[in-house]
Coordinates of C-alpha atoms in Angstrom, one line a residue:
Chain K
M1 CA -24.2 134.6 39.8
S2 CA -22.2 133.0 42.3
R3 CA -24.7 129.9 42.9
R4 CA -24.5 129.3 39.2
S5 CA -20.7 129.1 39.4
D6 CA -20.9 127.2 42.6
L7 CA -23.1 124.7 41.0
A8 CA -21.0 124.3 37.9
R9 CA -18.0 123.6 40.3
Y10 CA -19.8 121.0 42.3
L11 CA -21.0 119.3 39.0
A12 CA -17.6 119.5 37.6
S13 CA -15.7 118.1 40.9
R14 CA -18.5 115.2 41.1
L15 CA -17.9 114.3 37.3
A16 CA -14.4 114.4 37.7
L17 CA -14.5 112.2 40.8
A18 CA -16.5 109.4 38.9
P19 CA -13.6 108.2 36.8
V20 CA -11.4 107.9 39.8
M21 CA -13.9 105.8 41.6
L22 CA -14.1 103.7 38.7
W23 CA -10.5 103.5 38.3
L24 CA -10.4 102.6 41.9
I25 CA -13.2 99.9 41.7
A26 CA -11.4 98.4 38.6
S27 CA -8.0 98.2 40.3
L28 CA -9.5 96.8 43.4
V29 CA -11.2 94.0 41.6
F30 CA -8.0 93.3 39.7
L31 CA -5.9 93.2 42.7
L32 CA -8.3 91.1 44.7
L33 CA -8.5 88.7 42.0
R34 CA -4.7 88.3 41.9
V35 CA -3.8 88.6 45.5
A36 CA -6.4 86.6 47.2
P37 CA -5.4 83.1 48.4
G38 CA -6.2 80.5 45.9
D39 CA -4.6 80.3 42.5
P40 CA -7.3 80.7 39.7
I41 CA -5.6 78.0 37.9
D42 CA -6.2 75.7 40.8
A43 CA -9.7 76.8 40.9
L44 CA -10.2 76.2 37.2
L45 CA -8.2 72.7 36.8
G46 CA -7.8 71.4 40.2
T47 CA -4.6 71.2 42.1
R48 CA -3.7 67.8 40.4
A49 CA -3.8 69.0 36.7
P50 CA -0.6 68.3 34.7
E51 CA 1.8 71.3 34.9
A52 CA 1.8 71.6 31.1
A53 CA -2.0 72.2 31.2
R54 CA -1.6 74.8 33.9
A55 CA 1.1 76.5 32.2
A56 CA -0.9 76.8 29.0
L57 CA -3.8 78.3 30.8
R58 CA -1.7 80.5 32.9
A59 CA -0.1 81.9 29.5
Q60 CA -3.6 82.2 27.9
L61 CA -5.0 84.3 31.0
G62 CA -1.6 86.2 30.8
L63 CA -1.1 85.3 34.4
D64 CA 2.6 84.4 33.9
R65 CA 3.6 88.0 33.4
P66 CA 4.7 90.3 36.2
L67 CA 1.8 91.9 38.1
A68 CA 2.6 95.5 37.0
E69 CA 2.4 94.4 33.2
Q70 CA -0.9 92.4 33.7
Y71 CA -2.3 95.6 35.5
G72 CA -1.1 97.9 32.7
R73 CA -2.7 95.4 30.1
F74 CA -5.9 95.2 32.1
L75 CA -6.5 99.0 32.2
G76 CA -5.4 99.5 28.7
H77 CA -8.1 97.0 27.6
L78 CA -10.5 98.4 30.0
L79 CA -10.2 101.9 28.3
Q80 CA -10.9 100.4 25.0
G81 CA -14.0 98.7 26.3
D82 CA -12.5 95.2 26.3
L83 CA -13.0 92.9 29.3
G84 CA -11.4 89.9 28.0
Q85 CA -12.8 86.5 27.1
S86 CA -15.0 84.3 29.3
L87 CA -13.0 80.9 30.2
T88 CA -15.9 78.7 29.7
N89 CA -16.9 79.5 26.3
G90 CA -14.3 81.9 24.8
E91 CA -16.9 84.7 23.9
P92 CA -16.0 88.3 24.7
V93 CA -17.2 89.5 28.2
T94 CA -18.5 92.6 26.8
R95 CA -21.1 90.7 24.5
L96 CA -22.2 88.3 27.3
I97 CA -22.8 91.4 29.4
Q98 CA -24.7 93.1 26.8
D99 CA -26.7 90.1 25.9
S100 CA -28.0 89.9 29.7
L101 CA -28.0 93.6 30.7
P102 CA -31.4 94.4 29.0
A103 CA -33.2 91.6 30.9
S104 CA -31.8 93.2 34.3
L105 CA -32.6 96.7 33.3
E106 CA -36.2 95.5 32.3
L107 CA -36.8 93.8 35.7
G108 CA -35.0 96.7 37.6
L109 CA -37.0 99.4 36.0
V110 CA -40.4 97.8 36.5
S111 CA -39.6 97.0 40.0
L112 CA -38.3 100.5 40.7
L113 CA -41.5 101.8 39.4
L114 CA -43.7 99.4 41.4
A115 CA -41.8 100.1 44.5
A116 CA -42.2 103.7 44.2
I117 CA -45.8 103.4 43.5
L118 CA -46.4 101.1 46.3
G119 CA -43.9 102.6 48.8
L120 CA -45.2 106.2 48.3
A121 CA -48.8 105.2 48.6
V122 CA -48.1 103.4 51.9
G123 CA -46.0 106.3 53.1
F124 CA -48.7 108.8 52.1
S125 CA -51.5 106.9 53.5
G126 CA -50.5 107.9 57.1
I127 CA -50.3 111.5 56.2
A128 CA -53.9 112.6 57.4
R129 CA -52.8 111.6 61.2
P130 CA -49.0 111.5 61.6
E131 CA -47.9 109.2 64.0
G132 CA -51.6 107.7 64.2
R133 CA -52.2 104.0 63.6
L134 CA -51.7 104.1 59.7
D135 CA -48.4 106.2 60.1
L136 CA -47.1 103.9 62.6
A137 CA -48.0 100.9 60.4
G138 CA -46.2 102.5 57.7
R139 CA -43.0 102.4 59.8
L140 CA -43.5 98.8 60.5
Y141 CA -43.9 98.3 56.8
G142 CA -40.5 99.9 56.2
I143 CA -38.9 97.7 58.7
G144 CA -40.7 94.6 57.7
T145 CA -40.0 94.8 53.9
Y146 CA -36.3 95.4 54.8
A147 CA -36.0 92.3 57.0
L148 CA -37.5 90.0 54.4
P149 CA -34.7 87.9 52.9
P150 CA -35.1 88.6 49.3
F151 CA -34.6 85.0 48.0
W152 CA -37.1 83.6 50.7
A153 CA -39.7 86.2 49.9
A154 CA -39.3 85.2 46.2
M155 CA -39.7 81.7 47.1
V156 CA -42.8 82.2 49.1
V157 CA -44.3 84.1 46.2
Q158 CA -43.3 81.3 43.8
L159 CA -44.9 78.7 45.9
V160 CA -48.1 80.5 46.5
F161 CA -48.7 81.9 43.0
A162 CA -46.9 79.7 40.8
V163 CA -46.8 76.2 42.5
W164 CA -50.1 76.1 44.4
L165 CA -52.3 78.4 42.5
G166 CA -50.7 77.9 39.2
W167 CA -51.5 81.5 37.9
L168 CA -48.0 82.4 36.8
P169 CA -44.8 80.6 35.7
V170 CA -42.3 79.6 38.3
G171 CA -39.4 81.2 36.6
G172 CA -37.7 82.2 33.3
R173 CA -38.4 85.1 31.2
F174 CA -40.2 83.8 28.2
P175 CA -42.5 80.9 27.3
A176 CA -40.3 78.2 25.8
T177 CA -43.0 77.5 23.1
L178 CA -42.8 81.0 21.7
M179 CA -39.8 82.8 19.8
P180 CA -38.6 85.7 21.9
P181 CA -39.0 89.1 20.3
Q182 CA -36.0 90.4 18.5
G183 CA -34.5 93.9 18.9
T184 CA -33.5 95.8 21.9
G185 CA -33.4 93.0 24.3
F186 CA -36.3 94.6 26.4
Y187 CA -38.7 91.9 25.6
L188 CA -41.9 94.4 26.7
L189 CA -40.7 97.2 24.3
D190 CA -39.9 94.6 21.4
S191 CA -43.0 92.9 21.6
L192 CA -44.9 96.2 21.7
R193 CA -43.1 97.3 18.8
A194 CA -43.7 94.3 16.8
G195 CA -47.4 94.5 17.8
D196 CA -47.2 90.7 18.7
W197 CA -49.7 90.4 21.7
Q198 CA -48.8 86.9 22.3
Q199 CA -45.2 87.8 22.9
L200 CA -46.2 90.6 25.2
A201 CA -48.5 88.6 27.2
G202 CA -45.7 85.8 27.6
S203 CA -43.1 88.4 28.6
L204 CA -45.6 90.0 31.1
R205 CA -46.7 86.7 32.6
H206 CA -43.0 85.8 33.5
L207 CA -42.1 89.6 34.6
V208 CA -45.1 89.8 37.1
L209 CA -43.7 87.7 40.0
P210 CA -40.2 88.7 39.9
A211 CA -41.1 92.4 39.4
A212 CA -43.9 92.3 42.2
T213 CA -41.3 90.7 44.5
L214 CA -38.4 93.0 44.1
G215 CA -40.8 96.0 44.0
L216 CA -42.3 95.0 47.5
L217 CA -39.0 94.5 49.1
L218 CA -37.6 97.9 47.6
S219 CA -41.1 99.8 48.5
G220 CA -40.2 100.1 52.3
I221 CA -37.1 102.4 51.2
F222 CA -39.7 104.9 49.7
T223 CA -42.2 104.6 52.4
N224 CA -39.5 105.6 55.0
A225 CA -38.1 108.3 52.9
L226 CA -41.4 110.1 52.2
R227 CA -42.5 109.6 56.0
L228 CA -39.1 111.1 57.2
N229 CA -39.3 114.1 54.9
L230 CA -42.8 114.8 55.1
R231 CA -42.4 114.9 59.0
R232 CA -39.6 117.3 58.5
A233 CA -41.3 119.5 56.1
L234 CA -44.5 119.7 58.3
G235 CA -42.4 120.6 61.3
S236 CA -40.7 123.8 59.3
D237 CA -41.4 127.4 59.7
Y238 CA -42.9 127.6 56.2
V239 CA -45.5 125.2 57.0
E240 CA -46.1 126.9 60.3
A241 CA -46.5 130.2 58.4
A242 CA -48.9 128.7 56.0
R243 CA -51.0 127.0 59.0
S244 CA -51.2 130.4 60.7
R245 CA -52.4 132.1 57.5
G246 CA -55.4 129.7 58.0
L247 CA -55.0 127.6 55.0
S248 CA -56.6 124.3 55.4
E249 CA -54.5 121.4 56.6
R250 CA -55.2 119.5 53.4
R251 CA -53.7 122.5 51.3
V252 CA -50.7 122.9 53.7
V253 CA -49.8 119.2 53.3
L254 CA -50.5 118.8 49.6
H255 CA -49.2 122.2 48.3
H256 CA -46.6 123.2 50.8
A257 CA -45.0 120.1 52.4
L258 CA -45.3 117.5 49.8
P259 CA -43.2 119.0 47.1
N260 CA -40.4 119.7 49.4
A261 CA -40.7 116.1 50.8
L262 CA -40.5 114.7 47.5
L263 CA -37.2 115.8 46.3
P264 CA -35.0 113.9 48.9
V265 CA -37.0 110.9 47.7
L266 CA -35.3 111.3 44.5
T267 CA -32.0 111.2 46.2
I268 CA -33.2 108.0 48.0
T269 CA -34.2 106.4 44.6
G270 CA -30.3 107.0 43.7
I271 CA -29.3 105.1 46.9
T272 CA -31.9 102.4 46.1
V273 CA -30.2 101.5 43.0
A274 CA -27.5 100.0 44.9
S275 CA -29.7 98.0 46.9
L276 CA -31.8 97.2 43.9
I277 CA -28.7 95.3 42.5
G278 CA -28.3 93.3 45.6
G279 CA -31.7 92.3 45.7
A280 CA -31.9 91.9 41.9
L281 CA -28.9 89.4 42.2
L282 CA -30.9 87.1 44.2
I283 CA -34.3 87.7 42.8
E284 CA -32.8 87.0 39.3
V285 CA -31.3 83.7 40.8
T286 CA -34.4 82.6 42.4
Y287 CA -36.5 83.1 39.4
S288 CA -34.0 82.0 36.9
W289 CA -34.2 85.1 35.3
P290 CA -31.5 85.6 32.6
G291 CA -30.0 88.9 33.6
I292 CA -26.7 89.9 34.7
A293 CA -26.9 88.6 38.1
F294 CA -27.9 85.2 37.0
R295 CA -24.9 85.3 34.7
L296 CA -22.7 86.4 37.6
Q297 CA -24.0 83.4 39.6
E298 CA -23.1 81.2 36.7
A299 CA -19.6 82.6 36.3
I300 CA -19.1 82.2 40.0
A301 CA -20.1 78.4 39.8
Q302 CA -17.8 77.9 36.9
R303 CA -15.0 79.9 38.3
D304 CA -15.0 82.1 35.3
Y305 CA -12.7 84.8 36.6
P306 CA -12.6 87.4 33.6
L307 CA -16.3 87.1 33.5
V308 CA -16.8 87.9 37.2
Q309 CA -14.2 90.6 37.0
G310 CA -16.1 92.2 33.8
I311 CA -19.5 91.9 35.5
V312 CA -18.3 93.5 38.7
V313 CA -16.7 96.4 37.1
V314 CA -19.7 97.2 34.7
V315 CA -22.2 97.1 37.7
A316 CA -20.2 99.1 39.9
A317 CA -19.8 101.6 37.0
L318 CA -23.5 101.8 36.7
V319 CA -23.9 102.3 40.4
V320 CA -21.4 105.2 40.4
L321 CA -23.0 106.8 37.2
V322 CA -26.5 106.6 38.7
S323 CA -25.5 108.1 42.0
V324 CA -23.7 110.8 40.2
L325 CA -26.4 111.5 37.8
V326 CA -29.2 111.7 40.7
D327 CA -27.0 114.1 42.7
L328 CA -26.8 116.1 39.4
V329 CA -30.5 116.1 38.9
V330 CA -31.2 116.9 42.7
A331 CA -28.7 119.7 42.5
L332 CA -30.3 121.2 39.3
L333 CA -34.1 120.9 40.8
D334 CA -33.3 122.1 44.1
P335 CA -32.4 125.8 44.4
R336 CA -31.7 125.5 48.1
I337 CA -28.7 123.3 47.7
R338 CA -25.5 125.2 48.0
F339 CA -22.0 123.9 47.7
Chain M
M1 CA -48.9 117.1 67.0
V2 CA -48.5 117.2 70.6
T3 CA -50.4 114.1 71.4
S4 CA -48.8 112.2 68.6
R5 CA -45.3 112.2 69.9
L6 CA -46.5 109.6 72.4
G7 CA -47.3 107.2 69.9
A8 CA -44.0 107.3 68.2
R9 CA -42.2 107.1 71.6
S10 CA -44.4 104.1 72.7
L11 CA -43.9 102.3 69.3
S12 CA -40.1 102.7 69.7
A13 CA -40.1 101.4 73.2
R14 CA -42.1 98.5 72.2
M15 CA -39.9 97.8 69.2
A16 CA -36.9 97.9 71.5
R17 CA -38.7 95.5 73.9
W18 CA -39.5 93.1 71.2
G19 CA -36.1 93.4 69.6
I20 CA -34.3 92.7 72.8
A21 CA -36.7 89.7 73.4
I22 CA -36.2 88.4 70.0
V23 CA -32.5 88.6 70.0
A24 CA -32.2 87.2 73.6
F25 CA -34.3 84.2 72.3
Y26 CA -31.9 83.4 69.3
G27 CA -28.9 84.0 71.6
L28 CA -30.3 81.2 73.9
I29 CA -31.1 78.9 70.9
A30 CA -27.8 79.6 69.6
L31 CA -26.3 78.7 73.1
F32 CA -28.3 75.6 73.7
T33 CA -28.7 74.0 70.4
P34 CA -25.1 72.8 70.3
L35 CA -25.3 71.5 73.9
L36 CA -28.5 69.6 73.4
V37 CA -27.1 68.1 70.1
H38 CA -23.9 67.2 72.1
G39 CA -26.0 65.6 74.7
S40 CA -28.0 63.6 72.3
L41 CA -31.2 65.3 73.1
L42 CA -31.5 66.5 69.7
P43 CA -30.4 64.7 66.5
D44 CA -27.3 65.9 64.7
P45 CA -28.1 68.4 62.0
N46 CA -26.2 66.6 59.5
A47 CA -27.5 63.1 60.4
G48 CA -30.3 61.9 58.3
L49 CA -29.5 58.7 56.3
E50 CA -31.9 56.6 58.3
N51 CA -34.7 59.1 57.9
P52 CA -37.1 59.3 55.0
I53 CA -36.4 62.0 52.6
Y54 CA -38.5 65.0 52.0
A55 CA -40.9 63.8 54.8
P56 CA -43.7 66.2 55.6
P57 CA -43.9 67.9 59.1
S58 CA -44.8 65.1 61.4
F59 CA -44.7 64.2 65.2
G60 CA -41.3 62.6 64.5
H61 CA -40.0 65.7 62.6
W62 CA -41.9 68.6 63.4
C63 CA -40.6 70.5 60.4
G64 CA -40.2 67.6 58.2
T65 CA -37.0 66.4 56.6
D66 CA -34.8 67.6 53.5
R67 CA -33.5 65.9 50.6
L68 CA -30.8 63.9 52.6
G69 CA -33.5 62.9 55.4
R70 CA -32.0 65.7 57.8
D71 CA -34.4 67.1 60.3
V72 CA -35.3 70.7 59.1
C73 CA -36.1 71.9 62.6
V74 CA -32.7 71.0 64.0
R75 CA -30.8 72.3 61.0
T76 CA -32.9 75.7 61.4
L77 CA -32.2 76.0 65.1
A78 CA -28.4 75.0 64.6
G79 CA -28.5 77.7 61.7
S80 CA -28.9 80.6 64.4
S81 CA -25.9 79.6 66.3
V82 CA -23.8 79.8 63.0
A83 CA -25.4 83.0 61.8
L84 CA -24.7 84.8 65.1
Q85 CA -21.2 83.6 65.3
V86 CA -20.3 84.7 61.8
V87 CA -22.0 88.1 62.1
L88 CA -20.8 88.8 65.5
S89 CA -17.0 88.1 64.6
A90 CA -17.4 89.9 61.3
L91 CA -18.7 93.1 62.9
V92 CA -16.1 93.0 65.9
L93 CA -13.4 92.8 63.2
A94 CA -15.0 95.7 61.2
L95 CA -15.3 97.8 64.4
V96 CA -11.6 97.1 65.3
I97 CA -10.3 98.2 62.0
G98 CA -13.0 101.0 61.1
V99 CA -13.2 103.0 64.3
P100 CA -9.3 103.5 64.8
L101 CA -8.8 104.1 61.1
G102 CA -11.7 106.6 61.2
M103 CA -10.4 108.2 64.3
V104 CA -7.1 108.9 63.0
S105 CA -8.0 109.9 59.6
G106 CA -10.5 112.3 60.9
Y107 CA -8.1 113.8 63.6
L108 CA -5.3 114.2 61.4
G109 CA -6.9 115.4 58.2
G110 CA -4.7 116.2 55.3
G111 CA -3.7 114.0 52.2
V112 CA -3.9 110.5 54.0
D113 CA -7.2 111.5 55.2
R114 CA -8.5 112.6 51.6
V115 CA -7.1 109.2 50.2
L116 CA -8.8 107.0 52.9
V117 CA -12.0 108.8 52.3
L118 CA -11.9 108.3 48.6
V119 CA -11.2 104.7 48.9
M120 CA -13.8 104.1 51.6
D121 CA -16.5 106.1 49.6
T122 CA -15.7 104.0 46.6
L123 CA -16.3 100.8 48.7
Y124 CA -19.4 102.1 50.4
T125 CA -20.8 103.1 46.8
L126 CA -20.6 99.4 45.8
P127 CA -23.8 97.2 46.6
V128 CA -23.1 95.3 49.8
L129 CA -24.1 92.0 48.3
L130 CA -21.9 92.5 45.2
L131 CA -18.8 93.3 47.2
S132 CA -19.3 90.5 49.6
V133 CA -20.1 87.9 46.8
V134 CA -16.6 89.0 45.1
L135 CA -14.8 88.7 48.4
A136 CA -16.4 85.4 49.4
F137 CA -15.6 84.0 45.9
L138 CA -12.1 84.9 46.2
L139 CA -11.7 83.7 49.9
G140 CA -13.3 80.6 49.7
R141 CA -15.7 78.6 51.9
G142 CA -15.3 78.6 55.6
L143 CA -16.1 80.4 58.9
P144 CA -13.5 82.7 59.0
N145 CA -13.4 83.6 55.3
A146 CA -17.1 84.5 55.6
A147 CA -16.6 86.6 58.5
A148 CA -13.6 88.4 56.7
A149 CA -15.8 88.9 53.5
L150 CA -18.6 90.4 55.6
C151 CA -16.2 92.5 57.6
V152 CA -14.7 94.2 54.6
V153 CA -18.2 95.4 53.7
Y154 CA -18.8 97.0 57.0
V155 CA -15.4 98.7 57.6
P156 CA -16.4 101.8 55.3
Q157 CA -19.6 102.3 57.4
Y158 CA -17.8 102.7 60.7
F159 CA -15.0 104.8 59.2
R160 CA -17.2 107.2 57.7
V161 CA -19.3 107.9 60.8
V162 CA -16.2 107.8 63.1
R163 CA -14.2 109.7 60.8
N164 CA -16.8 112.6 60.3
Q165 CA -17.3 112.7 63.9
S166 CA -13.9 112.9 64.8
A167 CA -13.4 115.7 62.3
Q168 CA -16.2 117.6 64.0
V169 CA -15.2 116.7 67.5
K170 CA -11.4 117.8 67.1
A171 CA -12.6 121.4 66.4
E172 CA -14.1 121.6 70.0
L173 CA -12.8 123.8 72.7
F174 CA -12.1 120.7 75.1
I175 CA -9.8 119.3 72.6
E176 CA -8.2 122.6 72.1
A177 CA -7.7 122.8 75.7
A178 CA -6.1 119.4 76.0
R179 CA -3.8 120.2 73.4
S180 CA -2.7 123.6 74.9
L181 CA -2.1 121.7 78.2
G182 CA 0.4 119.5 76.2
A183 CA -1.4 116.4 75.3
G184 CA -0.1 114.3 72.4
P185 CA -2.3 113.0 69.7
A186 CA -2.3 109.5 71.0
W187 CA -3.7 110.7 74.2
I188 CA -6.2 112.9 72.8
L189 CA -7.6 110.2 70.4
R190 CA -7.7 107.5 73.3
R191 CA -8.7 109.8 76.2
Y192 CA -11.2 112.4 74.4
L193 CA -12.0 111.6 70.9
F194 CA -12.9 107.8 71.6
R195 CA -15.6 108.4 74.3
N196 CA -17.2 111.2 72.2
V197 CA -17.2 109.1 68.9
I198 CA -18.1 105.7 70.3
T199 CA -21.4 106.7 71.1
S200 CA -22.7 106.4 67.5
V201 CA -21.6 102.9 67.3
P202 CA -24.2 100.7 69.1
V203 CA -27.0 101.7 66.7
L204 CA -24.9 101.2 63.7
L205 CA -23.7 97.8 65.0
T206 CA -27.1 96.5 65.6
L207 CA -28.4 97.6 62.2
N208 CA -25.5 96.2 60.6
A209 CA -26.0 93.1 62.4
A210 CA -29.3 92.8 60.9
D211 CA -27.9 93.4 57.4
A212 CA -25.1 91.1 57.8
V213 CA -27.4 88.2 58.7
L214 CA -29.3 89.0 55.1
V215 CA -26.1 89.0 53.4
L216 CA -24.6 85.9 54.9
G217 CA -27.8 84.3 54.0
G218 CA -27.6 85.6 50.4
L219 CA -24.0 84.3 50.2
G220 CA -25.2 80.8 51.1
F221 CA -27.9 81.0 48.7
L222 CA -25.6 81.7 45.9
G223 CA -23.3 78.9 47.2
L224 CA -20.6 80.8 48.8
G225 CA -19.7 81.7 52.4
L226 CA -19.9 78.4 54.6
P227 CA -18.7 75.0 53.8
E228 CA -21.6 72.5 53.2
T229 CA -21.2 70.7 56.4
I230 CA -22.3 73.7 58.4
P231 CA -26.0 74.0 58.6
E232 CA -26.9 77.7 57.2
W233 CA -30.1 79.1 56.4
G234 CA -29.1 80.4 53.2
S235 CA -27.5 77.3 51.7
D236 CA -30.4 75.2 53.1
L237 CA -32.9 77.5 51.1
Q238 CA -30.9 77.0 48.1
Q239 CA -31.5 73.4 48.4
A240 CA -35.0 74.0 49.1
L241 CA -35.3 76.0 45.8
T242 CA -34.9 73.1 43.7
A243 CA -37.6 71.1 45.4
L244 CA -40.0 74.0 45.6
P245 CA -41.8 73.4 42.0
T246 CA -42.9 70.0 43.5
G247 CA -44.8 71.7 46.2
I248 CA -42.2 70.9 49.1
W249 CA -42.8 73.9 51.3
W250 CA -41.4 72.9 54.6
T251 CA -37.6 72.9 53.6
A252 CA -38.1 76.5 52.5
L253 CA -40.6 77.9 55.1
F254 CA -38.6 77.4 58.2
P255 CA -35.1 78.5 57.5
G256 CA -36.4 81.5 56.0
L257 CA -38.7 82.1 58.6
A258 CA -35.8 82.1 61.4
M259 CA -33.8 84.5 59.3
F260 CA -36.7 86.8 58.8
V261 CA -37.5 87.1 62.5
L262 CA -33.9 87.4 63.5
V263 CA -33.5 90.2 61.1
L264 CA -36.6 91.8 62.3
G265 CA -35.6 91.5 65.8
L266 CA -32.1 93.2 65.1
S267 CA -33.8 95.9 63.2
F268 CA -36.3 96.5 65.9
L269 CA -33.6 96.8 68.5
G270 CA -31.4 99.2 66.2
E271 CA -34.4 101.5 65.6
G272 CA -35.4 101.3 69.3
L273 CA -31.9 102.2 70.5
E274 CA -31.6 105.1 68.0
H275 CA -34.7 106.7 69.1
W276 CA -33.6 106.1 72.7
L277 CA -30.3 107.4 72.3
S278 CA -31.3 110.4 70.3
G279 CA -34.2 111.1 72.6
A280 CA -36.5 111.2 69.7
P281 CA -36.3 114.8 69.1
A282 CA -39.4 116.6 67.0
G283 CA -38.8 116.1 63.4
S284 CA -37.1 112.7 63.7
D285 CA -38.6 109.6 62.3
G286 CA -41.6 108.5 64.3

């Protein structure tokens, strides 16, 4: 009974905190964009632009109004899901984000899956002899994949597999000679639904290198998490008890220690999402993958303030939501967690 | 399981040794490259107009030349001094802000503490690279600007660690005793809390330095951070990317490798330190 109500209370507080965090992030981005040195007008038009043009743009952006009013307006629009218009092409920021989000999600999900498989496999391979050669190699693997600069790893992979061997395309998301599949924006899903094998092959060929690179970079997190938790589980009393009952080591590891070690890995997955986004930002740019990070880089290069602001708010919202969601799932799955 | 602990200990010790060696090596390079350039023993990293462009590695230019005919070796060497400078100043700044803030917040508690924790937690939730990209975008290019952009990212980390620890330490008996003897908050913070709390900082500092090298490189790669006249690995790699499809590998290989090894060295040092300081108790990461 008490556990149930405790859980409900925890979930409620966690959920209640999420909007507060989102509001904080949105306000922070808003404030930074306005308080930071450097006038956006200067950035857009240059310091020598005629005063009339500067005033016009200032009015168009609403920058001529008092800060409090701008802030109220920004929050009001945000609540209605309106993130303003792009400065470069006048399109609504929400539409631009919607257009590029599926590409990022597709790359992110496939990479996460690859990272989990690869990382857990490496972490698990050392299990037979903890702190044996394989296990220590797993530790080095974790550090090594972390230390790789994402964009450099991507460039090396590109150079070897696309430029030298010519097996796969250097960049982009889809062959220029084909019509991209229509529908959800997830090309793999769309081409599968349409039953178009040519489209599917085209999307896959473009997806392989970016997803494999990002997957490799993130896999170390899973390796570390599994090794750490497995070690902890293997040192615990219930494993000792299982051993003393004469169970085989294999059974102890697979049936007693592993299930308990896998749950914290889920928490790690939640944390990974944040670094996934950092890594994806650089991977997308390196592979010209037309996702949200690629768009962010374009927006930065063009000094498109509303678009930068919109993308940051949306991505931050995603990160907060995923972290809350993972907490909830872990709380529901793990009866030991008390709050 | 008894024999196995030796393996982890020796790996940690070996990693720490390698870490120290690598970081010291980079420190020496960072120190001597500007001197050698100044004494004309090495060419200027920005000079190259008389050199052939995109020349592959040769005896004249061991790592080849880039799109402006600049020597890739010299630029890579000079990059280490730039990276260490920015990262070091950013982290010192983050320490100077984060540690006192965390100590005061954790010691005093109450409403201010709760608000600070929420703000720092929110900042901490944001992906490091995203936050620093926004900040670097706003602050513009320059050495202090890049350091400031990086610093903000790491303040929450020191704040969190120090705050939690001081909230814990303040309940200890010796603090209680000091208070009952009439010590004021400032005295307690400086005299008792600081020494207890500061022990957790070196590991975090080293690991953050590794991270910051990557983030600085990421910023440079995205065209942010440092001005173009300063040789920096990330921005050199951005320029190498455009030449990559034509098979020009040397402009991409060397700066990236330099970055990778430095991050590896700092990570080794951090992990080794962590095991050494924690005495590698059973159940810790091997």
